[in-house]
Each structure stands twice: as C-alpha cells, then as structure tokens.
Amino acid sequence: MADFVTYRAFGAKGDGKTDDFAAICAAHDYANEHHLPVKADAGDTYYIAAHAASARIRTDTDWTGAKFIIDDSRRSVEDRTHQVFIVARDTEKSVDLIAMGLTSLKAGQKKLPVAPGQDLWVSVTDNHTANFIREGLNQNNGTAQNDCFLLHADGTVDPASPIIWDFAEITECSAFPVEQTPLTIRGGTFTTIANQAPSRYTYYTTGIMINRSGVTVDGLTHYVEGELDHGAPYDGIIQVYWCANVTVKNCLFTAHYIYKTIGAANKPVSMGTYDIRCRSAVNVRFENCDQTTDIMDRRYWGLFVSDFCKNLTLSHCRFSRFDAHMGVTNATIRHCTLGWQCLNAIGHGTLTVEDTTAYGSSFVNLRSDYGSTWNGDMIIRRCRWLPAPRDSGNALIGGSYHGGHNFGFICHMPRTVTVEDLYVEDENCTSIAILGNITPANTSDSFRYTYPYHITEKVTVKNLRTASGREWTLSQNPYMYRNTIQERK
C-alpha cells in the first residue's frame, strides 16, 4: 500500500480542462477510510465545475505545486452553497450536554454542572431571545442569542473563551470533541472564476470550510478572475466555522469587487464580500498573510470578516481590514497593516493592537449598525495611524450611537482606552481626538438615551505624537465625556 493517496490514482487528469472533482472526492474518501495523507501531483491543474457535493478532508493534505480552478461562472444559484472542500471533524456526533444536565448559563460562569470527560467546543442558543438587532440599510430582526466556548474535561470554561451572555434557557446545544491530533493542509494555488449571478445577497460558499479543530493551513494562494460589473458576493476561500485552534499562515488572498443591491431598508447598499470568514470559532490565528489586491483600492471590499468568535489573532498580516461583524471576544492584532476599511469591531473583552499601521478615518471604528459597542478595554501600542481626513476632525475611536434603537443588549464604549507610542500622520486633518463624537445630541444634562450607553471611564495616553505637531484632544464633544478620567503621561 502506498504511503499517500494521489488524485491521479483515482482518475484525475490534472489538465485544467477535465472536471476532476469526482476523482478528488474519491481520493479523499479513500484516504479518510485508510487514514492516509493526500498528496497532489505537482504541476497538475485540477478543474472543478459546479457540483452539489463536497470533498471531505480528514487527513493531512499536501497541495504543494498544484493548481485548482473553481469555476463559478457556470454555477447556478442553486449550487452556490456547496463547499468545494470541507475539513471535517473526526466525529459528527454531538455530545448531549442538555441530557447531562446543562439547562442554563450565566455570563462569566467559570464551571458548568457537567463534566464531559474530554475537551469540547460548545455552542449554545436561546431561541427565545434575540440580539444583534441590526440598524440601518441592512436592518433586521436580530439573531437568536448564541455563544460558543471551550469546555474542559472537568467542566471548567476555558478563560480564553468566557461566556458573555446569560442564558435563562438553552434551547439548542452543540458540543464536539476538540481533536488532539493536528491536521495540516499545505500549499495549493486556487483560482476562482467569479460567478455571473445577479447582484443580490445570494452568497457563494464555494471554498474550503474548516469545521475541525486543530487545523493548520500553510502556504495556500487564492486568485479571483472574471469579475464583471455585477455578481453575487462570496463568503471566502477560507471559512473557519464552529471549531477551535485553527492557524492560517503564509497565505495569499484576493479581495472581491464591490457590488451594490437594494438592502432591507429599500435603499441601495454595498454588499459585503470576503475571502476569509470566521464564525463561532475559538482560538483562530492568521500569521504572515497578505492579499494580491491593493489594500487601499476602494473598488474592493474588505478581505476579512468574523462573527461570534473568541480569541482572534492577526500577526504580520497585510489586509484591507479586520472586521468583527456580530462581535468578537478578545482580539489581538500585531505587526499588521490594515487598509482603507481599517479596523471595525464590536464585542467584549480586550482588543489589543500593537506595532500596526492603520488607515481609515478612525483607527478603531465601533460599528454603528450593531450599537457601536465594546464591553471591555482597548490597548493601542507602538502604532502608526494615517487617517483619511474628516471635516469635523478625526477620532482614534469612532462610531455612532443615537440611543433610540434596541440592539438586544446594553451598549458600551470601551471601559478603558490605553494609548502608548502612537504616531499620527495628520497633516491633512483638522484635529485629532481620542474618542469620537459618537452621540452628537449628548451636549447637555437634558439629553437622555432611550437605550443606555456606557461611556468610557478612563483614557490613558503616553507619547502620542503627530506629524503636524498639534496636540490631541479627548473629543470634539467634551460634554459627552465630562466624567471620563484623562491620564497624560
């Protein structure tokens, strides 16, 4: 028996024209059954047409020297939700924590009344409670309250993934073992021939879905060709969903053109379209990754998006943006460059940005469509900011909160903001503030928020330098932050 499985052994031609998907699926099925790695033939180009199926990866896979063409140009909208590859869990059977006695949770709870005997990735849902009730052009009725975390064998919650919501009732629970044996995917050059569908929110998920914990993707490259003046958006070539402990490193991605459609408010809206998407994942790390498209080219949407994740890290990456869409708990960005869409975040815990160059009107934009909320602390150290000028002045922490919309949760500005060794290239700016004029109407004691907003308690600034030589101010709206403690060092 061979030491590894090849696609050619199962009939793949690798000529870039013949549809090789059936052979690819068969090779992985055999490899999974016999616990063998898969190795592509260097120099081959595997053409993949539209299929209502996915190749399931459960063993190490080496695509070094091989190319893949994913042809979405002929794919029907009905086929768009079928991943090309799924990096699948070792077991698809969920551990039934509800049957073991888990019925409710408290925010910050450190130990559960169950001891599963193995480490688990856990997701809980309360279908009777809605939050992330979006405001604006893509307004909606919210999402059923959910949370994900790592649970240790003795029932303790991993401190890197704290429980952030109260769950009076858990209506759904999924729990899967955290795989202890690592799985690695190496190399591969992928080209997506873009879809030609109408410009609507019919997302194409024709990429690589990672559902298994303990996965490393190393050295993958993705290009996009054939984009027209219209098309449907993408979820990404790499999608990390419902798992933990995933590293993506030394990879090259490509942003997609921005297309417009009519949003939920019956007005034109630019559709988010991505090359990387993470959802309900814990301990996900991107290292030494870049993109082929100019990070400042406004024809292309931001490359990266995440929802409901915990402990996200970007290190030595060059992306057009980082985005925590429906919240992240604890995020770290180090030695990165972030382009025109910069750093968008809402969430909990600590957001740490160090040794990073950032563009954008604000260094951190607290997304207004989800309440401009960060329930925790922000730390910005040894960074460089090149703000796009605003007539009203620029703020390091920006956002917008009028106080009249129910997002399904209490909204917060960062409890504390710490800034150390920041250099701002502000020659074209009128002023630089730390905290934005997030509620312009909050200028007197007569103002009241219909839905509460917790204002920053303390700002600490040490060695903030500007190219113009002008001094920073706390905010263009001093009244709003009249109780915020300022510490200048």
Short mmCIF file of C-alpha atoms in Angstrom, two decimals:
data_model
loop_
_atom_site.label_atom_id
_atom_site.label_comp_id
_atom_site.label_asym_id
_atom_site.label_seq_id
_atom_site.Cartn_x
_atom_site.Cartn_y
_atom_site.Cartn_z
CA MET A 1 0.00 0.00 0.00
CA ALA A 2 1.28 3.46 -0.89
CA ASP A 3 2.22 5.89 1.88
CA PHE A 4 -0.14 8.52 0.50
CA VAL A 5 -3.08 8.97 -1.88
CA THR A 6 -2.98 10.95 -5.13
CA TYR A 7 -5.80 12.37 -7.21
CA ARG A 8 -4.38 10.79 -10.36
CA ALA A 9 -4.70 7.34 -8.79
CA PHE A 10 -8.46 7.91 -8.79
CA GLY A 11 -8.71 9.16 -12.34
CA ALA A 12 -7.89 12.88 -12.19
CA LYS A 13 -6.40 14.26 -15.40
CA GLY A 14 -4.92 17.44 -13.97
CA ASP A 15 -5.05 19.13 -17.38
CA GLY A 16 -7.01 22.22 -16.27
CA LYS A 17 -9.91 21.34 -18.58
CA THR A 18 -11.32 17.98 -17.48
CA ASP A 19 -13.63 18.14 -14.48
CA ASP A 20 -11.61 16.31 -11.79
CA PHE A 21 -13.97 16.79 -8.86
CA ALA A 22 -15.26 13.20 -8.73
CA ALA A 23 -11.71 11.90 -8.61
CA ILE A 24 -10.78 14.41 -5.89
CA CYS A 25 -13.75 13.32 -3.75
CA ALA A 26 -12.95 9.62 -4.26
CA ALA A 27 -9.31 10.15 -3.30
CA HIS A 28 -10.21 11.85 -0.04
CA ASP A 29 -12.88 9.26 0.77
CA TYR A 30 -10.28 6.50 0.38
CA ALA A 31 -7.67 8.44 2.36
CA ASN A 32 -10.13 9.07 5.18
CA GLU A 33 -11.09 5.40 5.37
CA HIS A 34 -7.48 4.19 5.41
CA HIS A 35 -6.02 7.08 7.47
CA LEU A 36 -3.62 8.12 4.72
CA PRO A 37 -2.45 11.61 3.71
CA VAL A 38 -3.34 13.05 0.31
CA LYS A 39 -0.70 14.50 -2.00
CA ALA A 40 -1.50 16.37 -5.21
CA ASP A 41 0.75 15.87 -8.22
CA ALA A 42 2.99 18.91 -8.61
CA GLY A 43 2.40 20.63 -11.95
CA ASP A 44 -1.19 19.42 -12.28
CA THR A 45 -4.12 21.80 -12.62
CA TYR A 46 -7.43 20.42 -11.35
CA TYR A 47 -10.55 21.91 -12.90
CA ILE A 48 -13.65 21.88 -10.64
CA ALA A 49 -17.03 22.62 -12.17
CA ALA A 50 -20.37 23.03 -10.39
CA HIS A 51 -21.34 20.12 -8.12
CA ALA A 52 -23.91 19.57 -5.38
CA ALA A 53 -21.30 17.82 -3.22
CA SER A 54 -18.13 18.47 -1.22
CA ALA A 55 -14.80 16.69 -0.88
CA ARG A 56 -14.30 15.84 2.80
CA ILE A 57 -10.79 16.15 4.22
CA ARG A 58 -9.94 14.19 7.38
CA THR A 59 -6.22 13.57 6.82
CA ASP A 60 -3.15 15.70 6.12
CA THR A 61 -3.25 17.11 2.60
CA ASP A 62 -0.36 18.50 0.55
CA TRP A 63 -1.26 20.60 -2.48
CA THR A 64 2.24 22.00 -2.99
CA GLY A 65 2.97 22.70 -6.65
CA ALA A 66 -0.61 22.00 -7.79
CA LYS A 67 -3.28 24.38 -9.05
CA PHE A 68 -7.06 24.30 -8.72
CA ILE A 69 -9.64 26.13 -10.83
CA ILE A 70 -13.03 26.63 -9.21
CA ASP A 71 -15.38 27.65 -11.99
CA ASP A 72 -18.34 29.59 -10.59
CA SER A 73 -19.13 31.27 -13.90
CA ARG A 74 -21.45 28.44 -14.91
CA ARG A 75 -22.69 27.59 -11.47
CA SER A 76 -26.41 28.07 -10.84
CA VAL A 77 -27.60 29.93 -7.77
CA GLU A 78 -28.96 26.60 -6.50
CA ASP A 79 -25.41 25.15 -6.40
CA ARG A 80 -23.76 28.10 -4.68
CA THR A 81 -23.94 26.73 -1.10
CA HIS A 82 -21.87 23.60 -1.71
CA GLN A 83 -18.32 23.92 -0.43
CA VAL A 84 -15.59 22.50 -2.64
CA PHE A 85 -13.72 21.12 0.39
CA ILE A 86 -14.87 20.54 3.97
CA VAL A 87 -12.19 19.88 6.58
CA ALA A 88 -14.45 17.66 8.63
CA ARG A 89 -14.49 16.69 12.28
CA ASP A 90 -13.26 13.27 13.33
CA THR A 91 -16.79 12.64 14.59
CA GLU A 92 -20.03 14.30 13.56
CA LYS A 93 -21.87 13.13 16.68
CA SER A 94 -22.55 15.94 19.16
CA VAL A 95 -22.14 15.33 22.89
CA ASP A 96 -25.56 15.86 24.51
CA LEU A 97 -24.81 18.32 27.31
CA ILE A 98 -28.50 19.10 27.82
CA ALA A 99 -29.16 15.44 28.64
CA MET A 100 -26.22 15.64 31.06
CA GLY A 101 -27.95 18.48 32.93
CA LEU A 102 -26.95 21.73 31.22
CA THR A 103 -30.10 23.88 31.11
CA SER A 104 -28.94 27.45 31.76
CA LEU A 105 -25.82 29.65 31.91
CA LYS A 106 -24.67 32.89 33.48
CA ALA A 107 -22.32 35.42 31.90
CA GLY A 108 -18.86 34.87 33.32
CA GLN A 109 -19.71 31.41 34.67
CA LYS A 110 -16.44 29.54 35.14
CA LYS A 111 -17.63 26.00 35.74
CA LEU A 112 -20.60 24.08 34.37
CA PRO A 113 -22.65 21.44 36.23
CA VAL A 114 -21.38 18.81 33.78
CA ALA A 115 -18.04 17.02 33.39
CA PRO A 116 -17.85 15.64 29.85
CA GLY A 117 -14.56 13.79 30.36
CA GLN A 118 -13.00 15.37 27.26
CA ASP A 119 -12.34 18.87 25.92
CA LEU A 120 -15.24 20.18 23.84
CA TRP A 121 -16.06 23.09 21.55
CA VAL A 122 -19.55 24.13 22.66
CA SER A 123 -22.26 26.30 21.09
CA VAL A 124 -25.42 27.24 22.99
CA THR A 125 -28.55 29.01 21.71
CA ASP A 126 -31.62 30.59 23.26
CA ASN A 127 -34.21 30.83 20.51
CA HIS A 128 -36.50 32.92 22.72
CA THR A 129 -34.02 35.82 22.95
CA ALA A 130 -32.81 37.97 20.06
CA ASN A 131 -29.76 40.20 19.95
CA PHE A 132 -27.62 41.88 17.30
CA ILE A 133 -30.80 43.53 16.03
CA ARG A 134 -29.24 45.42 13.17
CA GLU A 135 -29.95 49.05 12.33
CA GLY A 136 -29.50 50.84 9.02
CA LEU A 137 -29.61 49.87 5.38
CA ASN A 138 -29.32 46.16 6.21
CA GLN A 139 -31.67 46.30 9.19
CA ASN A 140 -33.09 43.03 10.53
CA ASN A 141 -34.87 41.46 13.48
CA GLY A 142 -31.72 40.12 15.07
CA THR A 143 -30.20 36.71 15.68
CA ALA A 144 -31.15 34.09 18.23
CA GLN A 145 -28.84 34.62 21.19
CA ASN A 146 -25.86 32.29 20.90
CA ASP A 147 -22.45 31.82 22.41
CA CYS A 148 -19.50 29.49 21.85
CA PHE A 149 -16.70 28.46 24.20
CA LEU A 150 -14.19 25.75 25.02
CA LEU A 151 -15.18 23.40 27.82
CA HIS A 152 -12.53 21.34 29.56
CA ALA A 153 -12.99 17.72 30.56
CA ASP A 154 -13.76 18.63 34.19
CA GLY A 155 -16.48 21.12 33.22
CA THR A 156 -14.44 24.33 33.55
CA VAL A 157 -14.77 27.01 30.87
CA ASP A 158 -11.52 27.94 29.16
CA PRO A 159 -10.68 31.51 30.27
CA ALA A 160 -9.79 32.49 26.69
CA SER A 161 -13.44 31.94 25.70
CA PRO A 162 -15.58 33.30 28.56
CA ILE A 163 -19.36 33.03 28.50
CA ILE A 164 -20.66 36.53 27.64
CA TRP A 165 -24.46 36.21 27.89
CA ASP A 166 -26.99 34.99 30.44
CA PHE A 167 -28.98 32.00 29.17
CA ALA A 168 -32.13 31.54 31.24
CA GLU A 169 -32.96 28.69 28.87
CA ILE A 170 -30.76 26.77 26.46
CA THR A 171 -32.95 25.66 23.58
CA GLU A 172 -30.13 24.23 21.45
CA CYS A 173 -26.65 22.97 22.26
CA SER A 174 -23.93 21.53 20.04
CA ALA A 175 -20.75 20.11 21.56
CA PHE A 176 -17.95 18.41 19.63
CA PRO A 177 -14.66 16.97 20.88
CA VAL A 178 -11.60 19.14 20.30
CA GLU A 179 -9.34 16.97 18.16
CA GLN A 180 -5.98 16.29 19.80
CA THR A 181 -4.20 15.15 16.61
CA PRO A 182 -3.27 18.10 14.38
CA LEU A 183 -4.25 18.18 10.70
CA THR A 184 -2.24 20.19 8.18
CA ILE A 185 -3.09 21.43 4.69
CA ARG A 186 -0.10 22.69 2.71
CA GLY A 187 0.29 24.71 -0.47
CA GLY A 188 -2.03 24.89 -3.43
CA THR A 189 -2.81 27.74 -5.83
CA PHE A 190 -6.54 28.27 -6.26
CA THR A 191 -8.22 30.44 -8.87
CA THR A 192 -11.91 31.23 -8.60
CA ILE A 193 -13.58 32.14 -11.89
CA ALA A 194 -16.14 34.57 -10.50
CA ASN A 195 -19.87 33.98 -10.65
CA GLN A 196 -22.04 35.99 -13.03
CA ALA A 197 -25.17 35.90 -10.88
CA PRO A 198 -27.39 38.94 -10.23
CA SER A 199 -26.09 41.30 -7.55
CA ARG A 200 -28.17 40.04 -4.63
CA TYR A 201 -27.46 38.61 -1.19
CA THR A 202 -27.10 35.08 -2.58
CA TYR A 203 -23.70 34.32 -1.05
CA TYR A 204 -21.40 31.85 -2.77
CA THR A 205 -19.70 29.47 -0.32
CA THR A 206 -17.62 27.60 -2.89
CA GLY A 207 -14.40 27.44 -0.90
CA ILE A 208 -12.71 25.49 1.89
CA MET A 209 -14.82 25.13 5.03
CA ILE A 210 -12.91 24.23 8.20
CA ASN A 211 -15.17 22.56 10.79
CA ARG A 212 -12.48 20.53 12.55
CA SER A 213 -10.42 21.77 15.49
CA GLY A 214 -6.63 21.65 15.42
CA VAL A 215 -6.13 22.56 11.74
CA THR A 216 -3.24 24.44 10.13
CA VAL A 217 -3.44 25.85 6.59
CA ASP A 218 0.05 26.75 5.37
CA GLY A 219 1.03 28.37 2.09
CA LEU A 220 -2.26 28.49 0.17
CA THR A 221 -2.73 31.11 -2.58
CA HIS A 222 -6.07 32.32 -3.94
CA TYR A 223 -6.76 34.42 -7.05
CA VAL A 224 -10.04 35.70 -8.48
CA GLU A 225 -10.62 36.09 -12.21
CA GLY A 226 -13.50 37.03 -14.48
CA GLU A 227 -15.32 39.56 -12.29
CA LEU A 228 -17.86 41.61 -14.25
CA ASP A 229 -19.88 44.74 -13.46
CA HIS A 230 -22.28 42.54 -11.48
CA GLY A 231 -22.13 39.41 -9.38
CA ALA A 232 -23.17 37.80 -6.11
CA PRO A 233 -20.95 38.13 -3.02
CA TYR A 234 -18.62 35.49 -1.52
CA ASP A 235 -18.11 34.06 1.96
CA GLY A 236 -14.47 33.34 1.21
CA ILE A 237 -11.98 30.76 0.01
CA ILE A 238 -11.22 30.03 3.69
CA GLN A 239 -14.14 29.75 6.11
CA VAL A 240 -13.49 28.74 9.73
CA TYR A 241 -16.78 27.75 11.38
CA TRP A 242 -17.81 26.04 14.64
CA CYS A 243 -14.41 24.79 15.80
CA ALA A 244 -11.27 25.79 17.71
CA ASN A 245 -7.48 26.06 17.49
CA VAL A 246 -7.05 26.89 13.80
CA THR A 247 -3.99 28.58 12.28
CA VAL A 248 -3.81 30.05 8.77
CA LYS A 249 -0.29 31.12 7.82
CA ASN A 250 1.86 32.15 4.87
CA CYS A 251 -1.24 32.51 2.67
CA LEU A 252 -2.11 34.95 -0.10
CA PHE A 253 -5.70 36.08 -0.65
CA THR A 254 -7.63 38.23 -3.12
CA ALA A 255 -10.39 40.73 -2.36
CA HIS A 256 -13.58 40.83 -4.45
CA TYR A 257 -15.17 43.70 -6.33
CA ILE A 258 -17.86 45.67 -4.51
CA TYR A 259 -21.34 45.20 -5.96
CA LYS A 260 -24.48 47.07 -4.95
CA THR A 261 -28.01 45.84 -4.34
CA ILE A 262 -31.19 47.03 -2.62
CA GLY A 263 -30.99 46.46 1.13
CA ALA A 264 -33.64 45.74 3.74
CA ALA A 265 -34.38 49.46 4.06
CA ASN A 266 -35.25 49.51 0.34
CA LYS A 267 -32.22 51.66 -0.48
CA PRO A 268 -29.02 50.89 -2.42
CA VAL A 269 -26.31 49.27 -0.33
CA SER A 270 -22.82 47.90 -1.00
CA MET A 271 -22.68 44.17 -0.36
CA GLY A 272 -20.01 42.74 1.90
CA THR A 273 -17.97 40.10 0.07
CA TYR A 274 -14.96 38.31 1.53
CA ASP A 275 -12.05 35.97 1.00
CA ILE A 276 -11.85 34.97 4.69
CA ARG A 277 -14.76 34.40 7.05
CA CYS A 278 -14.78 33.09 10.62
CA ARG A 279 -17.90 32.23 12.61
CA SER A 280 -18.37 30.87 16.14
CA ALA A 281 -14.72 29.79 16.25
CA VAL A 282 -12.30 29.94 19.20
CA ASN A 283 -8.53 30.49 19.11
CA VAL A 284 -8.13 31.32 15.42
CA ARG A 285 -4.82 32.78 14.28
CA PHE A 286 -3.71 34.33 10.97
CA GLU A 287 0.06 34.66 10.57
CA ASN A 288 2.12 36.22 7.78
CA CYS A 289 -0.79 36.53 5.34
CA ASP A 290 -1.20 39.07 2.54
CA GLN A 291 -3.53 39.94 -0.32
CA THR A 292 -2.98 40.37 -4.06
CA THR A 293 -5.24 43.43 -4.36
CA ASP A 294 -4.21 46.89 -3.17
CA ILE A 295 -5.35 47.35 0.43
CA MET A 296 -6.22 50.98 -0.40
CA ASP A 297 -8.22 50.27 -3.59
CA ARG A 298 -11.83 51.19 -2.82
CA ARG A 299 -13.15 49.08 -5.69
CA TYR A 300 -12.60 46.04 -3.48
CA TRP A 301 -14.43 45.15 -0.29
CA GLY A 302 -12.59 44.33 2.92
CA LEU A 303 -10.97 40.94 2.88
CA PHE A 304 -11.74 39.62 6.37
CA VAL A 305 -14.91 39.25 8.43
CA SER A 306 -15.86 37.40 11.62
CA ASP A 307 -18.99 36.71 13.66
CA PHE A 308 -19.36 35.43 17.25
CA CYS A 309 -15.67 34.42 17.52
CA LYS A 310 -13.38 34.37 20.54
CA ASN A 311 -9.66 34.97 20.84
CA LEU A 312 -8.91 36.03 17.26
CA THR A 313 -5.31 36.95 16.37
CA LEU A 314 -3.77 38.62 13.33
CA SER A 315 0.03 38.64 13.27
CA HIS A 316 2.23 40.04 10.48
CA CYS A 317 -0.73 40.34 8.10
CA ARG A 318 -1.46 42.92 5.44
CA PHE A 319 -5.23 43.13 4.91
CA SER A 320 -7.64 45.79 3.70
CA ARG A 321 -9.48 45.37 7.00
CA PHE A 322 -10.18 43.45 10.16
CA ASP A 323 -13.88 43.22 10.96
CA ALA A 324 -15.72 41.79 13.95
CA HIS A 325 -19.19 41.93 12.47
CA MET A 326 -21.54 40.46 15.09
CA GLY A 327 -18.99 40.61 17.83
CA VAL A 328 -15.69 39.13 18.95
CA THR A 329 -14.50 38.39 22.47
CA ASN A 330 -10.79 39.17 22.87
CA ALA A 331 -8.86 40.06 19.72
CA THR A 332 -5.18 40.77 19.13
CA ILE A 333 -3.61 42.48 16.10
CA ARG A 334 0.19 42.68 15.99
CA HIS A 335 2.70 43.74 13.33
CA CYS A 336 -0.05 44.25 10.74
CA THR A 337 -1.04 46.80 8.10
CA LEU A 338 -4.76 47.50 7.72
CA GLY A 339 -6.03 49.34 4.65
CA TRP A 340 -8.93 51.55 3.65
CA GLN A 341 -11.63 49.78 5.67
CA CYS A 342 -9.22 49.58 8.59
CA LEU A 343 -10.35 48.08 11.90
CA ASN A 344 -14.07 47.55 12.51
CA ALA A 345 -15.04 45.95 15.78
CA ILE A 346 -17.77 45.39 18.28
CA GLY A 347 -17.52 42.91 21.10
CA HIS A 348 -16.27 42.05 24.57
CA GLY A 349 -13.04 41.60 26.47
CA THR A 350 -9.75 43.14 25.40
CA LEU A 351 -8.85 44.47 21.96
CA THR A 352 -5.08 44.79 21.70
CA VAL A 353 -3.40 46.45 18.69
CA GLU A 354 0.39 46.64 18.70
CA ASP A 355 3.11 47.58 16.18
CA THR A 356 0.49 48.10 13.47
CA THR A 357 -0.04 50.63 10.67
CA ALA A 358 -3.67 51.57 10.13
CA TYR A 359 -5.52 53.69 7.58
CA GLY A 360 -9.10 54.95 7.90
CA SER A 361 -10.99 57.89 9.37
CA SER A 362 -10.80 56.19 12.77
CA PHE A 363 -8.16 53.81 14.00
CA VAL A 364 -10.94 51.66 15.50
CA ASN A 365 -14.47 52.01 14.13
CA LEU A 366 -17.16 50.76 16.51
CA ARG A 367 -19.80 49.53 14.07
CA SER A 368 -22.88 51.74 14.36
CA ASP A 369 -25.22 49.15 12.80
CA TYR A 370 -24.63 46.99 15.89
CA GLY A 371 -24.59 49.65 18.58
CA SER A 372 -21.00 50.95 18.50
CA THR A 373 -20.32 48.72 21.46
CA TRP A 374 -17.17 47.34 23.06
CA ASN A 375 -17.78 45.90 26.51
CA GLY A 376 -14.21 45.83 27.75
CA ASP A 377 -10.86 47.52 27.22
CA MET A 378 -8.78 48.71 24.26
CA ILE A 379 -4.99 48.87 24.15
CA ILE A 380 -3.10 50.54 21.28
CA ARG A 381 0.72 50.42 21.47
CA ARG A 382 3.55 51.41 19.13
CA CYS A 383 1.26 52.03 16.18
CA ARG A 384 1.14 54.36 13.19
CA TRP A 385 -2.13 55.91 12.04
CA LEU A 386 -2.68 57.60 8.67
CA PRO A 387 -6.23 58.95 8.96
CA ALA A 388 -8.42 59.76 5.99
CA PRO A 389 -9.39 63.38 6.79
CA ARG A 390 -12.85 64.37 8.02
CA ASP A 391 -14.19 67.93 8.08
CA SER A 392 -15.28 67.51 11.68
CA GLY A 393 -11.92 66.10 12.76
CA ASN A 394 -10.71 62.55 13.26
CA ALA A 395 -11.07 60.34 16.31
CA LEU A 396 -8.97 57.35 17.26
CA ILE A 397 -12.10 55.51 18.46
CA GLY A 398 -15.10 56.31 16.23
CA GLY A 399 -18.70 55.23 15.88
CA SER A 400 -22.29 56.45 16.06
CA TYR A 401 -24.96 55.82 18.70
CA HIS A 402 -28.13 57.92 18.90
CA GLY A 403 -29.68 55.87 21.69
CA GLY A 404 -33.08 55.24 20.13
CA HIS A 405 -32.62 51.70 18.79
CA ASN A 406 -32.82 48.42 20.70
CA PHE A 407 -29.92 46.21 19.62
CA GLY A 408 -30.93 43.45 22.01
CA PHE A 409 -28.17 44.19 24.52
CA ILE A 410 -26.81 47.09 26.56
CA CYS A 411 -24.21 49.03 24.58
CA HIS A 412 -20.85 50.23 25.85
CA MET A 413 -17.93 52.33 24.82
CA PRO A 414 -14.61 50.76 25.82
CA ARG A 415 -14.35 50.87 29.59
CA THR A 416 -10.72 51.96 29.36
CA VAL A 417 -8.59 53.11 26.42
CA THR A 418 -4.79 52.91 26.70
CA VAL A 419 -2.64 54.53 24.01
CA GLU A 420 1.15 54.29 24.07
CA ASP A 421 3.68 55.44 21.48
CA LEU A 422 1.23 56.32 18.71
CA TYR A 423 2.37 58.34 15.69
CA VAL A 424 -0.34 60.11 13.66
CA GLU A 425 0.31 61.45 10.16
CA ASP A 426 -2.28 64.21 10.45
CA GLU A 427 -1.05 66.88 8.02
CA ASN A 428 -4.40 66.94 6.17
CA CYS A 429 -6.60 66.68 9.27
CA THR A 430 -8.29 69.49 11.16
CA SER A 431 -7.94 67.88 14.59
CA ILE A 432 -7.18 64.60 16.32
CA ALA A 433 -9.24 63.28 19.24
CA ILE A 434 -9.12 60.05 21.20
CA LEU A 435 -12.89 59.48 21.49
CA GLY A 436 -15.33 60.30 18.70
CA ASN A 437 -18.43 62.45 18.85
CA ILE A 438 -20.45 59.25 18.89
CA THR A 439 -23.66 60.88 20.18
CA PRO A 440 -23.75 64.43 18.79
CA ALA A 441 -27.00 65.21 20.65
CA ASN A 442 -25.41 64.45 24.03
CA THR A 443 -24.37 68.01 24.79
CA SER A 444 -26.37 68.92 27.91
CA ASP A 445 -28.00 67.49 31.01
CA SER A 446 -31.36 67.46 29.23
CA PHE A 447 -30.27 64.65 26.88
CA ARG A 448 -31.38 61.12 27.73
CA TYR A 449 -30.61 57.84 26.00
CA THR A 450 -33.73 55.75 25.40
CA TYR A 451 -31.46 52.70 25.45
CA PRO A 452 -28.44 53.06 27.76
CA TYR A 453 -24.91 53.69 26.59
CA HIS A 454 -21.99 53.29 28.98
CA ILE A 455 -19.35 55.96 28.39
CA THR A 456 -15.58 55.34 28.62
CA GLU A 457 -14.39 55.61 32.22
CA LYS A 458 -10.69 56.28 31.67
CA VAL A 459 -8.29 57.25 28.88
CA THR A 460 -4.53 56.90 29.36
CA VAL A 461 -2.23 58.40 26.71
CA LYS A 462 1.55 58.17 26.73
CA ASN A 463 3.72 59.61 23.96
CA LEU A 464 1.17 60.38 21.26
CA ARG A 465 2.98 62.30 18.50
CA THR A 466 1.51 64.00 15.44
CA ALA A 467 3.23 64.93 12.19
CA SER A 468 1.69 68.43 12.39
CA GLY A 469 2.85 68.94 15.95
CA ARG A 470 -0.68 69.74 17.17
CA GLU A 471 -1.93 68.36 20.46
CA TRP A 472 -4.63 65.74 20.70
CA THR A 473 -7.91 66.40 22.47
CA LEU A 474 -10.15 63.97 24.30
CA SER A 475 -13.11 64.56 21.98
CA GLN A 476 -14.90 67.05 19.75
CA ASN A 477 -17.77 66.56 22.22
CA PRO A 478 -16.27 67.30 25.65
CA TYR A 479 -19.66 67.23 27.39
CA MET A 480 -20.29 63.61 26.47
CA TYR A 481 -17.02 62.63 28.16
CA ARG A 482 -17.13 65.06 31.05
CA ASN A 483 -16.81 62.21 33.55
CA THR A 484 -14.06 60.36 31.68
CA ILE A 485 -10.76 60.41 33.54
CA GLN A 486 -7.80 61.56 31.44
CA GLU A 487 -4.30 60.46 32.29
CA ARG A 488 -1.50 62.03 30.21
CA LYS A 489 1.98 60.60 30.55
#
